[in-house]
Short mmCIF file of C-alpha atoms in Angstrom, two decimals:
data_model
loop_
_atom_site.label_atom_id
_atom_site.label_comp_id
_atom_site.label_asym_id
_atom_site.label_seq_id
_atom_site.Cartn_x
_atom_site.Cartn_y
_atom_site.Cartn_z
CA MET I 77 105.53 -134.19 -62.58
CA SER I 78 105.19 -130.48 -63.20
CA ALA I 79 106.61 -128.35 -65.96
CA PHE I 80 109.95 -126.77 -65.21
CA GLY I 81 111.00 -123.14 -65.43
CA HIS I 82 113.55 -122.34 -68.14
CA PHE I 83 116.04 -124.36 -70.13
CA GLN I 84 118.26 -123.81 -73.13
CA ASP I 85 117.34 -125.02 -76.60
CA ARG I 86 119.76 -125.77 -79.48
CA THR I 87 119.08 -122.55 -81.39
CA GLY I 88 121.54 -120.26 -79.68
CA GLY I 89 120.70 -120.62 -76.02
CA ARG I 90 117.23 -119.06 -75.96
CA PRO I 91 115.42 -119.91 -72.71
CA LEU I 92 112.20 -121.85 -73.19
CA ALA I 93 109.53 -120.88 -70.66
CA ALA I 94 107.51 -123.40 -68.70
CA GLN I 95 104.07 -124.00 -70.14
CA PRO I 96 101.17 -124.16 -67.67
CA GLY I 97 99.31 -127.46 -67.65
CA LEU I 98 102.10 -129.44 -69.30
CA THR I 99 104.24 -132.04 -67.55
CA THR I 100 107.99 -131.88 -67.72
CA ALA I 101 107.98 -134.76 -70.20
CA ALA I 102 105.47 -132.89 -72.39
CA VAL I 103 107.60 -129.75 -72.45
CA VAL I 104 110.73 -131.74 -73.30
CA HIS I 105 108.77 -133.58 -76.00
CA ARG I 106 107.62 -130.31 -77.54
CA ALA I 107 111.14 -128.89 -77.53
CA LEU I 108 112.69 -132.00 -79.09
CA ARG I 109 109.86 -132.31 -81.60
CA ASP I 110 110.34 -128.71 -82.72
CA GLU I 111 114.07 -129.30 -83.13
CA ILE I 112 113.46 -132.44 -85.22
CA VAL I 113 110.70 -131.03 -87.44
CA SER I 114 112.66 -127.81 -88.02
CA MET I 115 115.71 -129.92 -88.95
CA ILE I 116 117.85 -128.44 -86.18
CA ARG I 117 118.35 -132.09 -85.26
CA ARG I 118 119.12 -133.83 -88.52
CA PRO I 119 117.98 -137.32 -89.61
CA GLY I 120 120.35 -139.97 -88.30
CA GLU I 121 121.74 -137.70 -85.58
CA ARG I 122 122.33 -139.35 -82.21
CA ILE I 123 120.24 -138.19 -79.23
CA ALA I 124 121.80 -138.82 -75.84
CA GLU I 125 119.36 -138.91 -72.94
CA ALA I 126 121.96 -137.62 -70.52
CA GLU I 127 122.84 -134.63 -72.71
CA VAL I 128 119.18 -133.69 -73.20
CA ALA I 129 118.51 -134.02 -69.46
CA THR I 130 121.47 -131.79 -68.64
CA ALA I 131 120.54 -129.17 -71.23
CA HIS I 132 116.95 -129.07 -69.93
CA ALA I 133 117.91 -129.30 -66.24
CA VAL I 134 115.69 -132.32 -65.64
CA SER I 135 116.16 -135.98 -64.77
CA ARG I 136 116.46 -138.63 -67.47
CA THR I 137 112.97 -140.03 -66.75
CA PRO I 138 110.95 -137.26 -68.49
CA VAL I 139 113.49 -137.30 -71.34
CA ARG I 140 112.92 -141.03 -71.79
CA GLU I 141 109.14 -140.49 -71.77
CA ALA I 142 109.48 -137.76 -74.38
CA LEU I 143 111.64 -139.96 -76.61
CA LEU I 144 109.15 -142.83 -76.40
CA ARG I 145 106.39 -140.49 -77.54
CA LEU I 146 108.57 -139.23 -80.39
CA ALA I 147 109.24 -142.83 -81.41
CA ASP I 148 105.48 -143.42 -81.60
CA GLU I 149 105.28 -140.42 -83.94
CA GLY I 150 108.02 -141.82 -86.18
CA LEU I 151 110.45 -139.04 -85.36
CA VAL I 152 113.08 -141.01 -83.45
CA GLU I 153 114.35 -144.58 -83.53
CA ILE I 154 115.11 -146.31 -80.25
CA ALA I 155 117.13 -149.52 -80.52
CA ALA I 156 118.06 -151.82 -77.65
CA ARG I 157 121.76 -151.54 -76.71
CA SER I 158 122.20 -148.90 -79.40
CA ALA I 159 122.02 -145.11 -79.67
CA THR I 160 118.70 -143.34 -80.02
CA ARG I 161 118.71 -141.41 -83.28
CA VAL I 162 116.53 -138.97 -85.17
CA ALA I 163 114.54 -141.03 -87.67
CA ARG I 164 115.13 -140.54 -91.36
CA ILE I 165 112.32 -139.04 -93.38
CA PRO I 166 110.16 -141.91 -94.70
CA ALA I 167 109.89 -140.69 -98.27
CA ALA I 168 107.36 -143.37 -99.20
CA ILE I 169 104.64 -141.60 -97.20
CA LEU I 170 105.25 -138.17 -98.71
CA PRO I 171 103.05 -138.75 -101.81
CA ASP I 172 100.00 -139.47 -99.65
CA ALA I 173 100.75 -136.55 -97.34
CA ILE I 174 100.96 -134.19 -100.31
CA PHE I 175 97.83 -135.70 -101.85
CA VAL I 176 95.81 -135.12 -98.68
CA ARG I 177 97.17 -131.64 -98.12
CA SER I 178 96.56 -130.66 -101.75
CA ALA I 179 92.96 -131.91 -101.69
CA VAL I 180 92.10 -130.10 -98.46
CA GLU I 181 93.84 -126.85 -99.33
CA HIS I 182 92.42 -126.78 -102.87
CA ALA I 183 88.94 -126.83 -101.33
CA THR I 184 90.00 -124.29 -98.70
CA ALA I 185 91.25 -121.83 -101.32
CA ARG I 186 88.01 -122.16 -103.27
CA ALA I 187 85.96 -121.58 -100.12
CA ALA I 188 88.06 -118.54 -99.23
CA ALA I 189 87.32 -117.04 -102.64
CA HIS I 190 83.63 -117.22 -101.75
CA GLN I 191 83.87 -116.28 -98.07
CA ALA I 192 86.87 -114.00 -97.52
CA ARG I 193 86.31 -110.44 -96.37
CA GLY I 194 88.56 -107.50 -97.06
CA SER I 195 90.16 -107.79 -93.62
CA SER I 196 91.09 -111.41 -94.34
CA VAL I 197 92.75 -110.42 -97.61
CA THR I 198 94.66 -107.67 -95.81
CA LEU I 199 95.90 -110.18 -93.22
CA LEU I 200 97.01 -112.61 -95.92
CA ARG I 201 98.90 -109.88 -97.78
CA GLY I 202 100.55 -108.85 -94.53
CA LEU I 203 101.80 -112.40 -94.01
CA ILE I 204 103.18 -112.43 -97.55
CA GLU I 205 105.03 -109.22 -96.71
CA ARG I 206 106.45 -110.92 -93.61
CA GLN I 207 107.76 -113.63 -95.89
CA ARG I 208 109.34 -111.05 -98.17
CA GLU I 209 111.08 -109.49 -95.17
CA SER I 210 112.30 -112.88 -93.96
CA LEU I 211 113.55 -113.66 -97.46
CA GLY I 212 115.47 -110.39 -97.57
CA ALA I 213 117.00 -111.10 -94.18
CA GLY I 214 117.88 -114.70 -95.07
CA ASP I 215 115.71 -115.86 -92.16
CA THR I 216 114.43 -119.30 -93.17
CA ASN I 217 112.85 -119.92 -89.76
CA GLY I 218 110.90 -116.68 -89.94
CA PHE I 219 109.92 -117.48 -93.51
CA HIS I 220 108.61 -120.91 -92.52
CA GLU I 221 106.67 -119.49 -89.57
CA ALA I 222 105.03 -116.89 -91.81
CA ASP I 223 104.23 -119.65 -94.31
CA GLU I 224 102.44 -121.64 -91.62
CA ALA I 225 100.57 -118.54 -90.49
CA PHE I 226 99.53 -117.82 -94.08
CA HIS I 227 97.93 -121.22 -94.59
CA ALA I 228 96.25 -121.07 -91.17
CA ALA I 229 94.85 -117.61 -92.01
CA LEU I 230 93.64 -118.93 -95.34
CA ALA I 231 91.59 -121.58 -93.55
CA MET I 232 90.18 -118.91 -91.25
CA ALA I 233 89.28 -116.77 -94.26
CA ALA I 234 87.44 -119.73 -95.72
CA GLY I 235 85.51 -120.21 -92.49
CA ARG I 236 87.15 -123.64 -92.13
CA PRO I 237 89.77 -123.39 -89.35
CA GLY I 238 89.37 -127.11 -88.69
CA ALA I 239 90.64 -127.86 -92.19
CA TRP I 240 94.09 -126.55 -91.29
CA GLU I 241 94.03 -128.58 -88.07
CA MET I 242 93.39 -131.68 -90.18
CA VAL I 243 96.29 -130.83 -92.49
CA GLN I 244 98.54 -130.44 -89.44
CA GLN I 245 97.87 -134.05 -88.49
CA VAL I 246 99.26 -135.46 -91.75
CA LYS I 247 102.16 -133.15 -92.52
CA THR I 248 104.76 -133.74 -89.79
CA GLN I 249 107.15 -135.68 -92.01
CA LEU I 250 106.27 -133.42 -94.92
CA ASP I 251 107.37 -130.40 -92.88
CA ARG I 252 110.81 -131.93 -92.38
CA TYR I 253 111.12 -132.35 -96.14
CA ARG I 254 109.79 -128.83 -96.74
CA ARG I 255 112.57 -127.38 -94.60
CA LEU I 256 115.09 -128.91 -97.00
CA THR I 257 113.44 -127.20 -99.98
CA LEU I 258 113.82 -123.64 -98.64
CA PRO I 259 117.56 -123.23 -99.43
CA GLU I 260 116.91 -124.15 -103.09
CA ALA I 261 117.84 -121.27 -105.38
CA GLY I 262 114.73 -119.15 -105.98
CA ARG I 263 112.49 -121.41 -103.89
CA MET I 264 111.40 -118.87 -101.28
CA LEU I 265 110.78 -116.18 -103.89
CA ARG I 266 108.58 -118.61 -105.84
CA VAL I 267 106.58 -119.34 -102.69
CA VAL I 268 106.00 -115.63 -102.14
CA GLU I 269 104.83 -115.19 -105.73
CA GLU I 270 102.59 -118.27 -105.54
CA HIS I 271 101.01 -117.03 -102.31
CA GLY I 272 100.39 -113.72 -104.03
CA ALA I 273 98.61 -115.46 -106.91
CA ILE I 274 96.37 -117.33 -104.46
CA VAL I 275 95.40 -114.12 -102.67
CA ASP I 276 94.81 -112.27 -105.94
CA ALA I 277 92.30 -114.96 -106.95
CA ILE I 278 90.64 -114.88 -103.54
CA GLU I 279 90.31 -111.09 -103.63
CA ALA I 280 88.75 -111.39 -107.09
CA HIS I 281 86.33 -114.04 -105.74
CA ASP I 282 87.49 -116.42 -108.46
CA ALA I 283 87.18 -119.84 -106.83
CA GLU I 284 88.39 -121.77 -109.86
CA LYS I 285 91.53 -119.69 -110.19
CA ALA I 286 92.18 -119.83 -106.44
CA GLY I 287 92.01 -123.63 -106.46
CA LEU I 288 94.34 -123.88 -109.45
CA ALA I 289 96.80 -121.44 -107.86
CA MET I 290 96.89 -123.58 -104.72
CA ASP I 291 97.42 -126.73 -106.80
CA HIS I 292 100.37 -125.12 -108.56
CA HIS I 293 101.81 -123.95 -105.25
CA LEU I 294 101.73 -127.37 -103.59
CA ASP I 295 102.88 -129.16 -106.74
CA GLY I 296 106.26 -127.56 -106.07
CA LEU I 297 106.75 -130.10 -103.28
CA ARG I 298 106.40 -132.93 -105.79
CA ARG I 299 108.67 -131.28 -108.33
CA SER I 300 111.47 -130.81 -105.81
CA LEU I 301 111.54 -134.29 -104.30
CA ALA I 302 114.03 -135.94 -106.64
CA SER I 303 116.61 -133.17 -106.40
CA ILE I 304 116.23 -132.76 -102.65
CA ARG I 305 116.59 -136.49 -102.10
CA ASP I 306 119.61 -136.68 -104.41
CA HIS I 307 121.33 -133.89 -102.47
CA ASN I 308 120.45 -135.34 -99.05
CA PRO I 309 120.36 -139.14 -99.53
CA ASP I 310 121.24 -139.86 -95.89
CA TYR I 311 118.20 -137.97 -94.66
CA PHE I 312 115.63 -140.22 -96.34
CA SER I 313 114.55 -143.82 -96.11
CA GLY I 314 112.78 -145.71 -98.89
CA ASP I 315 113.29 -146.67 -102.52
CA ALA I 316 113.87 -143.68 -104.78
CA ALA I 317 112.42 -145.27 -107.92
CA GLY I 318 109.28 -146.38 -106.13
CA ILE I 319 108.80 -142.98 -104.56
CA SER I 320 109.20 -141.18 -107.89
CA ALA I 321 106.65 -143.50 -109.48
CA ALA I 322 104.22 -142.86 -106.66
CA PHE I 323 104.52 -139.12 -107.15
CA GLU I 324 103.71 -139.45 -110.82
CA THR I 325 100.32 -140.91 -109.90
CA LEU I 326 99.29 -137.80 -107.95
CA LEU I 327 96.82 -135.45 -109.62
CA PHE I 328 97.43 -131.81 -108.78
CA ARG I 329 95.64 -130.22 -111.68
#
């Protein structure tokens, strides 16, 4: 099967272009995955094969293939003789995801303090400014995209682009949770300020301070878990007490 031309997504009817080299099922998978990870499709929400096929102007076969792949990734739940639904966020795995991300990005920030050139610092500050603009416009999607670009650029500045690729592999469920943190009062402004502190340390070639600034930045994910879960209990699976205890064992400092 070949990739198809254009179809409508769930974010206001934007056409999604065909992507060379990808099958129809792969393009549908990418579109659905983006909708799930960005929380456009909420945990527990029903996904109807027929509706997805109609919206994407394809048959149900590639949709079914895409859903099976998403199920393997833990993003949808397919039950026999029951509706396919967006999987709830498995909160029990978030402590390990944060632990891995924190360890890798701590080392990345330290390396950037040693390796970064002036052009890299300029790029990082430009991405922070993009976040400020998104914050001012109330654009959480733009803010999140700039956040991702910031951390990718940080890895490039450190001369370790593969480090960010490794982080990407463990943070899918974490990204869904992160989306829920953005509407918190003051959250996005804190992220901007924390990114600024990281770049200040990198520009000063202070590896110790850069690592500590990154630790503080990512520790915000741990600090927010209880309140986010309390406000969105239907979006998570797992035992709250056990999850909180697991977070307390993490070392961010």
